[in-house]
Amino acid sequence: MIDARIKFRHLQTFVEVSRQKSVMKAAELLHVSQPAVTKTIRELEQVLGVAVFERDGRGIKITRYGEVFLRHAGAALTALRQGLDSVSQERDGDGVPVRVGALPTVSTRIMPRAMTLFLKEDTGARIKIVTGENAILLEQLRVGDLDLVVGRLAAPEKMTGFSFEHLYSEQVVFAVRAGHPLLSGGHSVFARLADFPVLMPTRASIIRPFVERFLITNGIASLPNQIETVSDAFGRAFVRASDAVWIISTGVVASDVDDGTLAILPIDTSETKGPVGLTMRADASPSPALSILMQTIREAAAGVTSKL
């Protein structure tokens, strides 16, 4: 039997504090006072009989018991949102919303084709596509703000409570503008890399560990002119207008390479290859519209695979 002392505000507050890792930020987003958030969390901990958060320096972090409860609290909020969406659908005649998180590697390479195929199905469903760092998208998926994440497979410790369907594999490349000095040859790319600005994936991005290991393997422990970004718009504009080197997943720059505006440095980066696919909550059942979208993503990915 569900403990009647647990209310919606307990779940909502707990999930938001988990997402923000901050009582202050959660209070701002929930439009309540910090003491109110603290009181609600304490009430929840009293009902559960365990602490769900603990001090971590100047901030807080979720406990092991909190992690366990988060999976179920997120699922409960997701079910409630789906129920509200279903009522809205019946009342307004709108389609069931489908919320997809897409990493930059698939936003430009996979999703445009997938959406073209999906729209031909005429489901009437509303679609929301967001991009961002893998860690942020997975957290949104975990708490029910997203239905699906399309991108690289996360580290094993990040996949608890998720299922993953492999679509294809891709690697990281070093992209530069057409006519870049490093394309002329004659010198080792790694020997001269420090002479140019280098765009690196952020530390929270899923490909950062692959890139760091690859650079260290090739004798580069640090780069003096390093810019961290996951913005493909900024990366594309900056590299086109400068001598910067962009370390990025193949899919992000595939169309730029095809049209000749960007080029790939002649470096064997095959060891950075990793699986790209569909990530969902293991306890979730896709709606009919989401199932159709997933199929169109598979078809779009198959077209990319045939060109690799």
Tab-separated table of C-alpha atoms in Angstrom:
chain	number	residue	atom	x	y	z
A	1	MET	CA	0.000	0.000	0.000
A	2	ILE	CA	1.287	3.496	-0.843
A	3	ASP	CA	1.995	5.605	2.239
A	4	ALA	CA	-0.664	8.319	2.243
A	5	ARG	CA	1.834	10.779	3.691
A	6	ILE	CA	3.690	10.979	0.353
A	7	LYS	CA	2.186	13.757	-1.748
A	8	PHE	CA	2.825	15.009	-5.271
A	9	ARG	CA	4.869	17.930	-3.898
A	10	HIS	CA	7.260	15.458	-2.228
A	11	LEU	CA	7.972	13.714	-5.525
A	12	GLN	CA	8.186	16.924	-7.543
A	13	THR	CA	10.503	18.613	-5.037
A	14	PHE	CA	12.713	15.540	-4.652
A	15	VAL	CA	13.112	15.096	-8.406
A	16	GLU	CA	13.901	18.789	-8.957
A	17	VAL	CA	16.509	18.896	-6.185
A	18	SER	CA	18.025	15.732	-7.687
A	19	ARG	CA	18.208	17.391	-11.101
A	20	GLN	CA	19.624	20.701	-9.896
A	21	LYS	CA	21.803	19.282	-7.096
A	22	SER	CA	20.857	22.447	-5.255
A	23	VAL	CA	18.039	23.408	-2.888
A	24	MET	CA	18.318	27.049	-3.952
A	25	LYS	CA	18.003	26.330	-7.699
A	26	ALA	CA	15.148	23.876	-7.104
A	27	ALA	CA	13.316	26.473	-5.021
A	28	GLU	CA	13.655	29.055	-7.816
A	29	LEU	CA	12.294	26.650	-10.442
A	30	LEU	CA	9.439	25.496	-8.215
A	31	HIS	CA	8.624	29.101	-7.196
A	32	VAL	CA	8.773	28.335	-3.482
A	33	SER	CA	11.120	29.332	-0.666
A	34	GLN	CA	14.289	27.416	0.196
A	35	PRO	CA	12.948	26.569	3.690
A	36	ALA	CA	9.851	25.088	2.033
A	37	VAL	CA	12.006	22.849	-0.163
A	38	THR	CA	14.109	21.777	2.819
A	39	LYS	CA	10.987	21.022	4.863
A	40	THR	CA	9.465	18.950	2.046
A	41	ILE	CA	12.648	16.884	1.640
A	42	ARG	CA	12.805	16.272	5.402
A	43	GLU	CA	9.171	15.120	5.375
A	44	LEU	CA	9.981	12.683	2.564
A	45	GLU	CA	13.023	11.358	4.414
A	46	GLN	CA	10.897	10.863	7.524
A	47	VAL	CA	8.398	8.782	5.556
A	48	LEU	CA	11.130	6.738	3.851
A	49	GLY	CA	13.182	6.354	7.005
A	50	VAL	CA	16.439	7.163	5.189
A	51	ALA	CA	18.319	10.230	3.970
A	52	VAL	CA	17.933	10.925	0.251
A	53	PHE	CA	20.547	13.716	0.121
A	54	GLU	CA	23.819	14.363	1.902
A	55	ARG	CA	26.344	17.176	2.108
A	56	ASP	CA	29.038	17.294	-0.563
A	57	GLY	CA	31.412	20.158	0.133
A	58	ARG	CA	29.349	23.307	-0.224
A	59	GLY	CA	26.655	21.502	-2.150
A	60	ILE	CA	24.609	18.313	-1.848
A	61	LYS	CA	24.525	14.963	-3.589
A	62	ILE	CA	21.975	12.208	-3.765
A	63	THR	CA	22.509	9.163	-1.535
A	64	ARG	CA	22.385	5.519	-2.562
A	65	TYR	CA	18.850	5.286	-1.187
A	66	GLY	CA	17.954	8.485	-3.022
A	67	GLU	CA	19.175	6.987	-6.318
A	68	VAL	CA	16.908	3.986	-5.794
A	69	PHE	CA	13.895	6.155	-4.991
A	70	LEU	CA	14.627	8.542	-7.897
A	71	ARG	CA	14.019	5.816	-10.485
A	72	HIS	CA	10.530	5.205	-9.118
A	73	ALA	CA	9.716	8.846	-8.367
A	74	GLY	CA	10.659	9.793	-11.923
A	75	ALA	CA	8.520	7.000	-13.322
A	76	ALA	CA	5.563	8.095	-11.167
A	77	LEU	CA	5.788	11.694	-12.387
A	78	THR	CA	6.128	10.473	-15.968
A	79	ALA	CA	2.971	8.378	-15.647
A	80	LEU	CA	1.107	11.359	-14.225
A	81	ARG	CA	2.313	13.621	-17.065
A	82	GLN	CA	1.230	11.033	-19.608
A	83	GLY	CA	-2.183	10.872	-17.990
A	84	LEU	CA	-2.543	14.649	-18.143
A	85	ASP	CA	-1.348	14.653	-21.754
A	86	SER	CA	-3.906	11.988	-22.633
A	87	VAL	CA	-6.707	14.065	-21.137
A	88	SER	CA	-5.479	17.108	-23.077
A	89	GLN	CA	-5.427	15.031	-26.226
A	90	GLU	CA	-9.015	13.948	-25.766
A	91	ARG	CA	-10.150	17.458	-24.852
A	92	ASP	CA	-8.275	19.437	-27.516
A	93	GLY	CA	-7.790	16.872	-30.242
A	94	ASP	CA	-4.007	17.248	-30.063
A	95	GLY	CA	-1.579	14.379	-30.611
A	96	VAL	CA	0.315	12.797	-27.733
A	97	PRO	CA	3.555	14.793	-27.270
A	98	VAL	CA	6.802	12.978	-27.999
A	99	ARG	CA	9.895	14.440	-26.346
A	100	VAL	CA	13.274	13.463	-27.744
A	101	GLY	CA	16.767	14.377	-26.622
A	102	ALA	CA	19.346	14.238	-29.407
A	103	LEU	CA	23.087	14.624	-29.058
A	104	PRO	CA	24.721	16.906	-31.640
A	105	THR	CA	26.076	13.877	-33.515
A	106	VAL	CA	22.557	12.813	-34.514
A	107	SER	CA	20.837	16.221	-34.571
A	108	THR	CA	22.323	17.037	-37.968
A	109	ARG	CA	22.896	13.570	-39.368
A	110	ILE	CA	19.924	11.445	-38.321
A	111	MET	CA	17.021	13.503	-36.994
A	112	PRO	CA	16.224	15.600	-40.109
A	113	ARG	CA	15.736	12.444	-42.210
A	114	ALA	CA	13.914	10.684	-39.372
A	115	MET	CA	11.500	13.602	-38.955
A	116	THR	CA	10.822	13.735	-42.700
A	117	LEU	CA	9.837	10.066	-42.597
A	118	PHE	CA	7.825	10.544	-39.388
A	119	LEU	CA	5.759	13.432	-40.759
A	120	LYS	CA	4.723	11.273	-43.703
A	121	GLU	CA	3.033	8.930	-41.209
A	122	ASP	CA	0.593	11.726	-40.302
A	123	THR	CA	0.261	10.674	-36.649
A	124	GLY	CA	-0.807	14.134	-35.513
A	125	ALA	CA	1.646	13.858	-32.613
A	126	ARG	CA	3.453	16.922	-31.360
A	127	ILE	CA	7.233	16.550	-31.333
A	128	LYS	CA	9.771	18.277	-29.103
A	129	ILE	CA	13.465	17.803	-29.905
A	130	VAL	CA	16.130	19.156	-27.563
A	131	THR	CA	19.915	18.935	-27.733
A	132	GLY	CA	22.547	19.153	-25.022
A	133	GLU	CA	25.190	17.280	-23.122
A	134	ASN	CA	24.638	13.574	-22.631
A	135	ALA	CA	24.535	13.779	-18.826
A	136	ILE	CA	21.816	16.440	-18.907
A	137	LEU	CA	19.699	14.582	-21.454
A	138	LEU	CA	19.934	11.305	-19.532
A	139	GLU	CA	18.900	13.044	-16.313
A	140	GLN	CA	15.880	14.515	-18.113
A	141	LEU	CA	15.084	11.041	-19.436
A	142	ARG	CA	15.390	9.537	-15.968
A	143	VAL	CA	12.918	11.951	-14.387
A	144	GLY	CA	10.435	11.769	-17.259
A	145	ASP	CA	11.055	15.090	-19.001
A	146	LEU	CA	12.148	13.160	-22.119
A	147	ASP	CA	10.801	9.963	-23.663
A	148	LEU	CA	13.880	9.033	-25.677
A	149	VAL	CA	17.542	10.003	-26.042
A	150	VAL	CA	19.335	9.413	-29.337
A	151	GLY	CA	23.114	9.396	-29.173
A	152	ARG	CA	26.187	7.575	-27.950
A	153	LEU	CA	26.003	4.800	-25.375
A	154	ALA	CA	26.769	6.221	-21.925
A	155	ALA	CA	29.206	4.691	-19.437
A	156	PRO	CA	27.857	1.575	-17.638
A	157	GLU	CA	27.377	3.398	-14.326
A	158	LYS	CA	25.168	5.958	-16.074
A	159	MET	CA	22.921	3.334	-17.680
A	160	THR	CA	21.235	2.004	-14.559
A	161	GLY	CA	17.490	1.876	-15.210
A	162	PHE	CA	17.922	2.430	-18.971
A	163	SER	CA	17.807	0.209	-22.043
A	164	PHE	CA	19.930	0.815	-25.150
A	165	GLU	CA	19.355	-0.217	-28.763
A	166	HIS	CA	22.453	-0.034	-30.949
A	167	LEU	CA	22.003	1.573	-34.375
A	168	TYR	CA	25.533	2.122	-35.672
A	169	SER	CA	29.025	3.128	-34.537
A	170	GLU	CA	30.990	6.270	-35.266
A	171	GLN	CA	34.284	7.822	-34.283
A	172	VAL	CA	35.716	11.189	-33.345
A	173	VAL	CA	37.491	13.243	-36.028
A	174	PHE	CA	39.690	16.354	-36.190
A	175	ALA	CA	37.861	18.816	-38.460
A	176	VAL	CA	39.326	22.012	-39.960
A	177	ARG	CA	38.373	24.527	-42.634
A	178	ALA	CA	39.216	23.819	-46.246
A	179	GLY	CA	42.771	25.003	-46.971
A	180	HIS	CA	43.919	24.695	-43.350
A	181	PRO	CA	47.743	24.650	-42.887
A	182	LEU	CA	47.653	21.182	-41.298
A	183	LEU	CA	46.195	19.721	-44.506
A	184	SER	CA	49.377	20.494	-46.454
A	185	GLY	CA	51.316	17.635	-44.837
A	186	GLY	CA	55.032	17.638	-44.241
A	187	HIS	CA	54.709	17.711	-40.459
A	188	SER	CA	53.068	15.536	-37.831
A	189	VAL	CA	49.631	16.865	-36.958
A	190	PHE	CA	50.250	16.168	-33.277
A	191	ALA	CA	53.583	18.020	-33.347
A	192	ARG	CA	51.830	21.199	-34.534
A	193	LEU	CA	48.425	20.856	-32.867
A	194	ALA	CA	49.405	23.167	-29.995
A	195	ASP	CA	50.002	25.971	-32.525
A	196	PHE	CA	46.269	26.274	-33.218
A	197	PRO	CA	43.104	26.845	-31.168
A	198	VAL	CA	41.452	23.497	-30.431
A	199	LEU	CA	37.734	23.027	-29.809
A	200	MET	CA	37.286	20.223	-27.277
A	201	PRO	CA	34.110	18.499	-26.084
A	202	THR	CA	33.172	19.597	-22.561
A	203	ARG	CA	34.087	17.452	-19.573
A	204	ALA	CA	30.452	16.395	-19.180
A	205	SER	CA	30.167	15.275	-22.810
A	206	ILE	CA	30.110	11.585	-23.592
A	207	ILE	CA	33.059	11.643	-26.017
A	208	ARG	CA	35.439	13.590	-23.744
A	209	PRO	CA	37.067	10.474	-22.179
A	210	PHE	CA	37.657	9.001	-25.655
A	211	VAL	CA	39.302	12.234	-26.805
A	212	GLU	CA	41.504	12.579	-23.714
A	213	ARG	CA	42.777	9.012	-23.965
A	214	PHE	CA	43.456	9.442	-27.674
A	215	LEU	CA	45.453	12.646	-27.151
A	216	ILE	CA	47.492	11.176	-24.290
A	217	THR	CA	48.227	8.072	-26.374
A	218	ASN	CA	49.632	10.365	-29.056
A	219	GLY	CA	51.823	12.342	-26.668
A	220	ILE	CA	49.577	15.328	-25.945
A	221	ALA	CA	48.923	15.855	-22.240
A	222	SER	CA	47.491	19.371	-22.553
A	223	LEU	CA	46.614	22.010	-25.137
A	224	PRO	CA	47.405	25.700	-24.468
A	225	ASN	CA	44.662	27.168	-26.682
A	226	GLN	CA	41.684	25.003	-25.742
A	227	ILE	CA	38.014	25.952	-25.956
A	228	GLU	CA	35.388	23.588	-24.516
A	229	THR	CA	32.015	23.506	-26.254
A	230	VAL	CA	29.173	21.207	-27.279
A	231	SER	CA	27.628	23.858	-29.525
A	232	ASP	CA	27.779	22.640	-33.103
A	233	ALA	CA	26.607	26.076	-34.306
A	234	PHE	CA	29.536	27.820	-32.611
A	235	GLY	CA	32.007	25.102	-33.592
A	236	ARG	CA	31.003	25.228	-37.238
A	237	ALA	CA	31.132	29.034	-37.440
A	238	PHE	CA	34.419	29.363	-35.542
A	239	VAL	CA	36.269	26.681	-37.495
A	240	ARG	CA	35.124	28.054	-40.839
A	241	ALA	CA	36.412	31.511	-39.923
A	242	SER	CA	39.732	30.546	-38.299
A	243	ASP	CA	42.562	28.008	-38.183
A	244	ALA	CA	40.985	26.218	-35.213
A	245	VAL	CA	40.864	22.414	-35.019
A	246	TRP	CA	37.510	20.937	-33.984
A	247	ILE	CA	37.595	17.567	-32.214
A	248	ILE	CA	34.074	16.268	-32.705
A	249	SER	CA	31.986	13.218	-33.608
A	250	THR	CA	31.880	12.406	-37.314
A	251	GLY	CA	28.137	12.880	-37.596
A	252	VAL	CA	28.232	16.529	-36.533
A	253	VAL	CA	30.433	17.580	-39.471
A	254	ALA	CA	29.487	14.967	-42.085
A	255	SER	CA	27.455	17.368	-44.245
A	256	ASP	CA	30.133	20.082	-43.987
A	257	VAL	CA	32.755	17.624	-45.210
A	258	ASP	CA	30.474	16.492	-48.031
A	259	ASP	CA	30.002	20.057	-49.289
A	260	GLY	CA	33.714	20.845	-48.986
A	261	THR	CA	33.536	23.621	-46.383
A	262	LEU	CA	35.303	21.479	-43.775
A	263	ALA	CA	37.926	18.758	-44.084
A	264	ILE	CA	39.147	15.945	-41.853
A	265	LEU	CA	42.794	15.827	-40.803
A	266	PRO	CA	44.545	12.588	-41.853
A	267	ILE	CA	44.626	10.971	-38.400
A	268	ASP	CA	43.597	7.403	-37.585
A	269	THR	CA	40.967	7.894	-34.873
A	270	SER	CA	39.391	4.442	-35.155
A	271	GLU	CA	40.095	3.754	-31.479
A	272	THR	CA	37.578	6.479	-30.541
A	273	LYS	CA	34.734	4.620	-32.234
A	274	GLY	CA	31.651	4.077	-30.086
A	275	PRO	CA	28.031	2.853	-30.416
A	276	VAL	CA	25.214	5.261	-31.258
A	277	GLY	CA	21.618	4.295	-30.563
A	278	LEU	CA	18.320	4.733	-28.721
A	279	THR	CA	18.194	5.061	-24.931
A	280	MET	CA	14.929	4.683	-23.009
A	281	ARG	CA	13.889	4.055	-19.440
A	282	ALA	CA	13.784	0.320	-18.902
A	283	ASP	CA	10.367	0.561	-17.225
A	284	ALA	CA	8.768	2.662	-19.972
A	285	SER	CA	6.442	1.503	-22.727
A	286	PRO	CA	6.596	3.668	-25.870
A	287	SER	CA	3.420	5.298	-27.090
A	288	PRO	CA	2.282	4.477	-30.638
A	289	ALA	CA	3.688	7.803	-31.877
A	290	LEU	CA	7.029	7.220	-30.158
A	291	SER	CA	7.202	3.705	-31.599
A	292	ILE	CA	6.711	5.121	-35.094
A	293	LEU	CA	9.348	7.804	-34.496
A	294	MET	CA	11.817	5.182	-33.261
A	295	GLN	CA	11.252	3.199	-36.440
A	296	THR	CA	11.886	6.247	-38.623
A	297	ILE	CA	15.094	6.902	-36.652
A	298	ARG	CA	16.168	3.315	-37.346
A	299	GLU	CA	15.505	3.806	-41.057
A	300	ALA	CA	17.406	7.101	-41.113
A	301	ALA	CA	20.316	5.494	-39.251
A	302	ALA	CA	20.352	2.597	-41.710
A	303	GLY	CA	20.795	5.107	-44.521
A	304	VAL	CA	23.765	6.638	-42.702
A	305	THR	CA	25.285	3.232	-42.020
A	306	SER	CA	25.178	2.336	-45.718
A	307	LYS	CA	27.365	5.392	-46.443
A	308	LEU	CA	29.965	4.724	-43.732
